[in-house]
Amino acid sequence: MQSPLTFPALHASHAGIWMATPDGQVRTVGKGDAVGRAAETPMVMLNAPLVAQRLGYAELSGLDVLELFAFVHPARFVVPTAKGLANVLGITPRQQPVTVINSSVTLNSFQGLSPSTLETKTLKQVQGDGSGNGDGDGGGNGTEDGDGNGDGGGVNRNAGVWNDEEVPHLLLSATEKLLATLADPVWPEREGAWDSAQALMRVRWPWANIVLRHLAKPEKPERWLFARLPEWEETAPRTPPRVVTLNPDAVQAQLASLVGNGAETRQGQRDFAQAAARIFAPRARKGEPNMVLAEAGTGIGKTLGYLAPASLWARNADGAVWISTFTKALQRQLVREARRIYPDPESFKQKVVVRKGRENYLCLLNLEDALQGGFAGRAATLAHLVARWAAYSSDGDMIGGDLPGWLPTLFRRNGSTALTDRRGECIYAGCPHYKKCFIERAARASVQADIVIANHALMMVNAARGRDEVSRPTRIIFDEGHHLFDAADSMFAAALTGQETVEMRRWVIGPEGKARGRRRGLAARLADVASYDEEGGLAIEMARIAAEALPGDGWLGRVAEGVPSGPVERLLHAIRTMVFARDESNLAESGYGLETELADPPPAVVDAVADTQVALEALARPLTLLGTRLEAMIADPPDWLDGGARARVEGAMASLGWRIDTVRAWISMLARAVGPVDADFVDWLAIDRFEGRDMDIGMHRHWLDPMKPVAEIVLKPSHGVLATSATLRSGGDWPNAEARTGAVHLDHPAEHFSATSPFDYAAQAEVLIVTDIKRGDMAALAGAYAALIGASGGGALGLFTAIRRLRSTYARIADRLARDGLPLYAQHIDPIDTGTLVDIFRDDPHASLLGTDALRDGVDVPGASLRLVVMEQVPWPRPDILHRARRLSYGGTDYDDRIIRAKLAQAFGRLIRSAGDKGHFVLLSSAVPSRLLTAFPAGTSIRRVTLEQAVAAIKSGLSPVTNIRQDDANTLQEGNPI
């Protein structure tokens, strides 16, 4: 059944291009030769879109080993690099670097290349030895990644340091091993593989025929996805939690048990746990929650510090504690830490639930539609691989769950978003897969859970839309609390734009013209309601007619060309004209987004506003009437309204209420355009642009203080709230923390707690302010990054405030660093999602990562992989209209300084994550005001230096891992002069 692999392998990096033939010959090739050969012969490669980018040939296709891995091991984690793949599959490199002579070399010394001699292991069986190699804090942890890195350095060479010229042969070896797995009788993901491969062959997946030659046909039919998934069950509503008071000794005992292994808890952690416990005390009055603001420095151990009282209260009171985060990285950390509370897997599954927004989960109805012809070409292949993943997924979470983040990016035209419910079109109990729905399963599991891990946006969405009223959380912990203001600012904003109105039209009408897919318009979702209730059916039809006044497909072109169709498009055209006319930023020609204040609008805008108001009122009236009819149906249900139909109608009511609120917000914004100013809001007009092209046009409204609605709908209904962060005061004082967490709007004052980090920053870190890089000199900026990364031997995180400067720097230095054995990755450039970029960066202590300023919040990389942070300039706030309004209200220059200090503190916080971490924080700015330097922890050394002095300082503080890398780089440079 098996046959030898007859395809060559191709690997391209910034250092060069290598090709291996099946007989083991490896040689370097040029771009033209590589592209020509790839066009003639299918080649095995790793991450085809990335290889295509390296070759400058966007249409490159081939046999991507990552796609094969996703088929063989669905829902398993792998870092999508040569090292990551080798670690998972148990393939190790030669102990000595390979020398390329006369552009070719035969590699015969790989360990474990024959599938017949390689034992197929699961991910958890392939582990590093955890020994490290040198002077780290005790070597590595022997994690599943197999990296074996110690906290302070030390590289496990056997974990796999792969030279570029070794990679093509590794890809062939990995392919052979993955194909050999298909014949393994104990392969755990066998069920469904045959049918999946057959389906993939029909959509012309390049691997399909090869897979089917190695895969035996099952003797009896296997369960397919929709038969394999378990059904959730309805449970009785949970009773309200009991009133309990936590004993301080019990809290400390619970903390000690979680820390475990005889380890002593630190005083700061014990104090923090006791402060967190105060939110579980019975509240004195309705609307006055027990709120604690706790700033706990990095290293305090605040996760276990609040999990101790939270788990104790949940057990004693039989209630749920919701823990909300801002980043997926912290969510994953919380899941790991919660296993200490519930070590039994089955108990953990029942007691701990991760909740995310609907748009994060796979929609089984959308997937079925895609599998039955809704997707074509490469998108169809993605749908089948996602279906294979779904059969083995723990929770169906497509964003941050166990779906590999790199999988959708392999398919260039990313179709994964169409597999989730992003438009609120769920038909609930009307769906044939309702009882197996991942979203419904998570929602029901959270009702009975003790610990519910969510995110700030979901907490606010559920509260604002009135969902889960019965199970509304009464005890809430906001970790990463310094992000509450930003999350609220996004959640409670309104935008009357072309894109938003197009989505509204699609929600009401459904697909139009030649649009593919199942009809999901309002009439289709509520067909039985329309047939039963004449007035409700008439409201649906009136809403459909009114929605035709909203922009449709092609609106952006019509508006730009001056031929708008309908009242809303005429408004967008008038807004576009007004914004371009009043722009004083000189950014129109450079392609950046434009905005202007909504003040003294010209007659064309005033007239268009009036017409749009009439059109939106015509839509709001039937939607409101329909909502009333649905409420009446629930109150006096007909005979056919069984439990499933009732759930569908209630779901439709919730979705309808959201749309009505949106349309009413639009009408309110239009009234403001020609009426008096509302002091609580900031309104403006904007054109969103990308590389000179208009992407969206419209009106925007934000709360001046978005914590006002948060206080009313999230904080006041709660009994206890903890907001915590290492930078909760955000570069200011406690009044600033109260303002940015909403505590200032409570009648009962919040308690304050602070604990400084236990880290010795004077010994572990140094801040270098480089003063001789002229602002605007792109060549000097790129040269500085290259010198600093080279001095550190990689392990650098570069943060930029502008994508243009990031791209320019990357283009100038990526090849140079790669030739020194220092790979460079970049957000907004590499065709890889941000989460995977961070995984790659974390896995390779010699790699560096460039990203925008916001990337600082998504990077949690303790150990040697991150030992240098470089910011290209002081992160001054962008002086847009919203910022100007808040600056005027909240203190002028002091408000700016608080924002800057918070960003600097958060960026610095990426550097030192454990007691063994050491590194440098470099700020490339000739004039950093001294008042901003209080952003850094007390005791941290801060020096103003030249670039040459900064490079020398970084070299003098080299960790063992960097010294090792420099030796390797020297050897590589001597043997491979490419």
mmCIF file of N, CA, C and O in Angstrom, residues 449-478:
data_model
loop_
_atom_site.group_PDB
_atom_site.id
_atom_site.type_symbol
_atom_site.label_atom_id
_atom_site.label_comp_id
_atom_site.label_asym_id
_atom_site.label_seq_id
_atom_site.Cartn_x
_atom_site.Cartn_y
_atom_site.Cartn_z
ATOM 1 N N ALA A 449 -20.480 25.801 36.034
ATOM 2 C CA ALA A 449 -19.055 25.824 36.365
ATOM 3 C C ALA A 449 -18.779 26.643 37.619
ATOM 4 O O ALA A 449 -19.582 27.491 38.031
ATOM 5 N N ASP A 450 -17.629 26.386 38.222
ATOM 6 C CA ASP A 450 -17.161 27.203 39.346
ATOM 7 C C ASP A 450 -16.320 28.381 38.869
ATOM 8 O O ASP A 450 -16.405 29.480 39.412
ATOM 9 N N ILE A 451 -15.481 28.128 37.864
ATOM 10 C CA ILE A 451 -14.595 29.156 37.317
ATOM 11 C C ILE A 451 -14.920 29.314 35.834
ATOM 12 O O ILE A 451 -14.812 28.351 35.063
ATOM 13 N N VAL A 452 -15.315 30.503 35.421
ATOM 14 C CA VAL A 452 -15.590 30.797 34.018
ATOM 15 C C VAL A 452 -14.566 31.810 33.542
ATOM 16 O O VAL A 452 -14.467 32.914 34.097
ATOM 17 N N ILE A 453 -13.788 31.422 32.554
ATOM 18 C CA ILE A 453 -12.731 32.282 32.020
ATOM 19 C C ILE A 453 -13.271 32.947 30.752
ATOM 20 O O ILE A 453 -13.621 32.263 29.784
ATOM 21 N N ALA A 454 -13.355 34.268 30.757
ATOM 22 C CA ALA A 454 -13.930 35.004 29.638
ATOM 23 C C ALA A 454 -12.996 36.145 29.251
ATOM 24 O O ALA A 454 -11.829 36.172 29.651
ATOM 25 N N ASN A 455 -13.482 37.071 28.447
ATOM 26 C CA ASN A 455 -12.695 38.249 28.089
ATOM 27 C C ASN A 455 -13.530 39.507 28.323
ATOM 28 O O ASN A 455 -14.754 39.448 28.455
ATOM 29 N N HIS A 456 -12.860 40.635 28.377
ATOM 30 C CA HIS A 456 -13.540 41.890 28.713
ATOM 31 C C HIS A 456 -14.696 42.178 27.751
ATOM 32 O O HIS A 456 -15.781 42.615 28.170
ATOM 33 N N ALA A 457 -14.466 41.938 26.462
ATOM 34 C CA ALA A 457 -15.499 42.257 25.472
ATOM 35 C C ALA A 457 -16.754 41.424 25.706
ATOM 36 O O ALA A 457 -17.881 41.938 25.650
ATOM 37 N N LEU A 458 -16.596 40.123 25.970
ATOM 38 C CA LEU A 458 -17.753 39.260 26.187
ATOM 39 C C LEU A 458 -18.524 39.678 27.435
ATOM 40 O O LEU A 458 -19.763 39.670 27.451
ATOM 41 N N MET A 459 -17.809 40.027 28.491
ATOM 42 C CA MET A 459 -18.478 40.466 29.710
ATOM 43 C C MET A 459 -19.374 41.661 29.415
ATOM 44 O O MET A 459 -20.524 41.733 29.895
ATOM 45 N N MET A 460 -18.884 42.593 28.625
ATOM 46 C CA MET A 460 -19.651 43.796 28.340
ATOM 47 C C MET A 460 -20.777 43.527 27.354
ATOM 48 O O MET A 460 -21.876 44.078 27.476
ATOM 49 N N VAL A 461 -20.528 42.679 26.362
ATOM 50 C CA VAL A 461 -21.564 42.333 25.388
ATOM 51 C C VAL A 461 -22.738 41.661 26.076
ATOM 52 O O VAL A 461 -23.904 42.018 25.866
ATOM 53 N N ASN A 462 -22.463 40.660 26.903
ATOM 54 C CA ASN A 462 -23.542 39.952 27.596
ATOM 55 C C ASN A 462 -24.346 40.885 28.494
ATOM 56 O O ASN A 462 -25.569 40.800 28.571
ATOM 57 N N ALA A 463 -23.646 41.777 29.177
ATOM 58 C CA ALA A 463 -24.351 42.708 30.059
ATOM 59 C C ALA A 463 -25.184 43.702 29.248
ATOM 60 O O ALA A 463 -26.336 43.991 29.586
ATOM 61 N N ALA A 464 -24.610 44.222 28.163
ATOM 62 C CA ALA A 464 -25.307 45.236 27.364
ATOM 63 C C ALA A 464 -26.529 44.666 26.660
ATOM 64 O O ALA A 464 -27.550 45.348 26.518
ATOM 65 N N ARG A 465 -26.439 43.415 26.228
ATOM 66 C CA ARG A 465 -27.542 42.823 25.461
ATOM 67 C C ARG A 465 -28.493 42.014 26.328
ATOM 68 O O ARG A 465 -29.417 41.388 25.822
ATOM 69 N N GLY A 466 -28.229 41.996 27.631
ATOM 70 C CA GLY A 466 -29.157 41.342 28.527
ATOM 71 C C GLY A 466 -29.199 39.838 28.406
ATOM 72 O O GLY A 466 -30.191 39.201 28.777
ATOM 73 N N ARG A 467 -28.134 39.239 27.868
ATOM 74 C CA ARG A 467 -28.099 37.788 27.768
ATOM 75 C C ARG A 467 -27.725 37.184 29.115
ATOM 76 O O ARG A 467 -27.069 37.794 29.940
ATOM 77 N N ASP A 468 -28.130 35.950 29.340
ATOM 78 C CA ASP A 468 -27.769 35.189 30.537
ATOM 79 C C ASP A 468 -28.171 35.928 31.816
ATOM 80 O O ASP A 468 -27.421 36.004 32.784
ATOM 81 N N GLU A 469 -29.391 36.524 31.823
ATOM 82 C CA GLU A 469 -29.832 37.266 33.003
ATOM 83 C C GLU A 469 -29.877 36.375 34.240
ATOM 84 O O GLU A 469 -29.517 36.782 35.341
ATOM 85 N N VAL A 470 -30.372 35.131 34.049
ATOM 86 C CA VAL A 470 -30.505 34.233 35.198
ATOM 87 C C VAL A 470 -29.144 33.893 35.775
ATOM 88 O O VAL A 470 -28.961 33.801 36.989
ATOM 89 N N SER A 471 -28.175 33.709 34.882
ATOM 90 C CA SER A 471 -26.837 33.313 35.335
ATOM 91 C C SER A 471 -25.854 34.478 35.294
ATOM 92 O O SER A 471 -24.654 34.274 35.151
ATOM 93 N N ARG A 472 -26.372 35.699 35.404
ATOM 94 C CA ARG A 472 -25.496 36.874 35.394
ATOM 95 C C ARG A 472 -24.462 36.745 36.512
ATOM 96 O O ARG A 472 -24.801 36.478 37.667
ATOM 97 N N PRO A 473 -23.173 36.916 36.191
ATOM 98 C CA PRO A 473 -22.149 36.759 37.233
ATOM 99 C C PRO A 473 -22.274 37.810 38.327
ATOM 100 O O PRO A 473 -22.535 38.985 38.051
ATOM 101 N N THR A 474 -22.099 37.366 39.560
ATOM 102 C CA THR A 474 -22.149 38.297 40.689
ATOM 103 C C THR A 474 -20.770 38.585 41.254
ATOM 104 O O THR A 474 -20.590 39.565 41.971
ATOM 105 N N ARG A 475 -19.796 37.711 40.987
ATOM 106 C CA ARG A 475 -18.409 37.931 41.410
ATOM 107 C C ARG A 475 -17.534 37.920 40.155
ATOM 108 O O ARG A 475 -17.491 36.926 39.423
ATOM 109 N N ILE A 476 -16.843 39.037 39.920
ATOM 110 C CA ILE A 476 -16.071 39.199 38.679
ATOM 111 C C ILE A 476 -14.652 39.615 39.028
ATOM 112 O O ILE A 476 -14.434 40.487 39.871
ATOM 113 N N ILE A 477 -13.681 38.983 38.353
ATOM 114 C CA ILE A 477 -12.276 39.379 38.458
ATOM 115 C C ILE A 477 -11.816 39.842 37.085
ATOM 116 O O ILE A 477 -11.839 39.066 36.125
ATOM 117 N N PHE A 478 -11.444 41.105 36.988
ATOM 118 C CA PHE A 478 -10.892 41.634 35.745
ATOM 119 C C PHE A 478 -9.373 41.636 35.852
ATOM 120 O O PHE A 478 -8.788 42.531 36.475
#
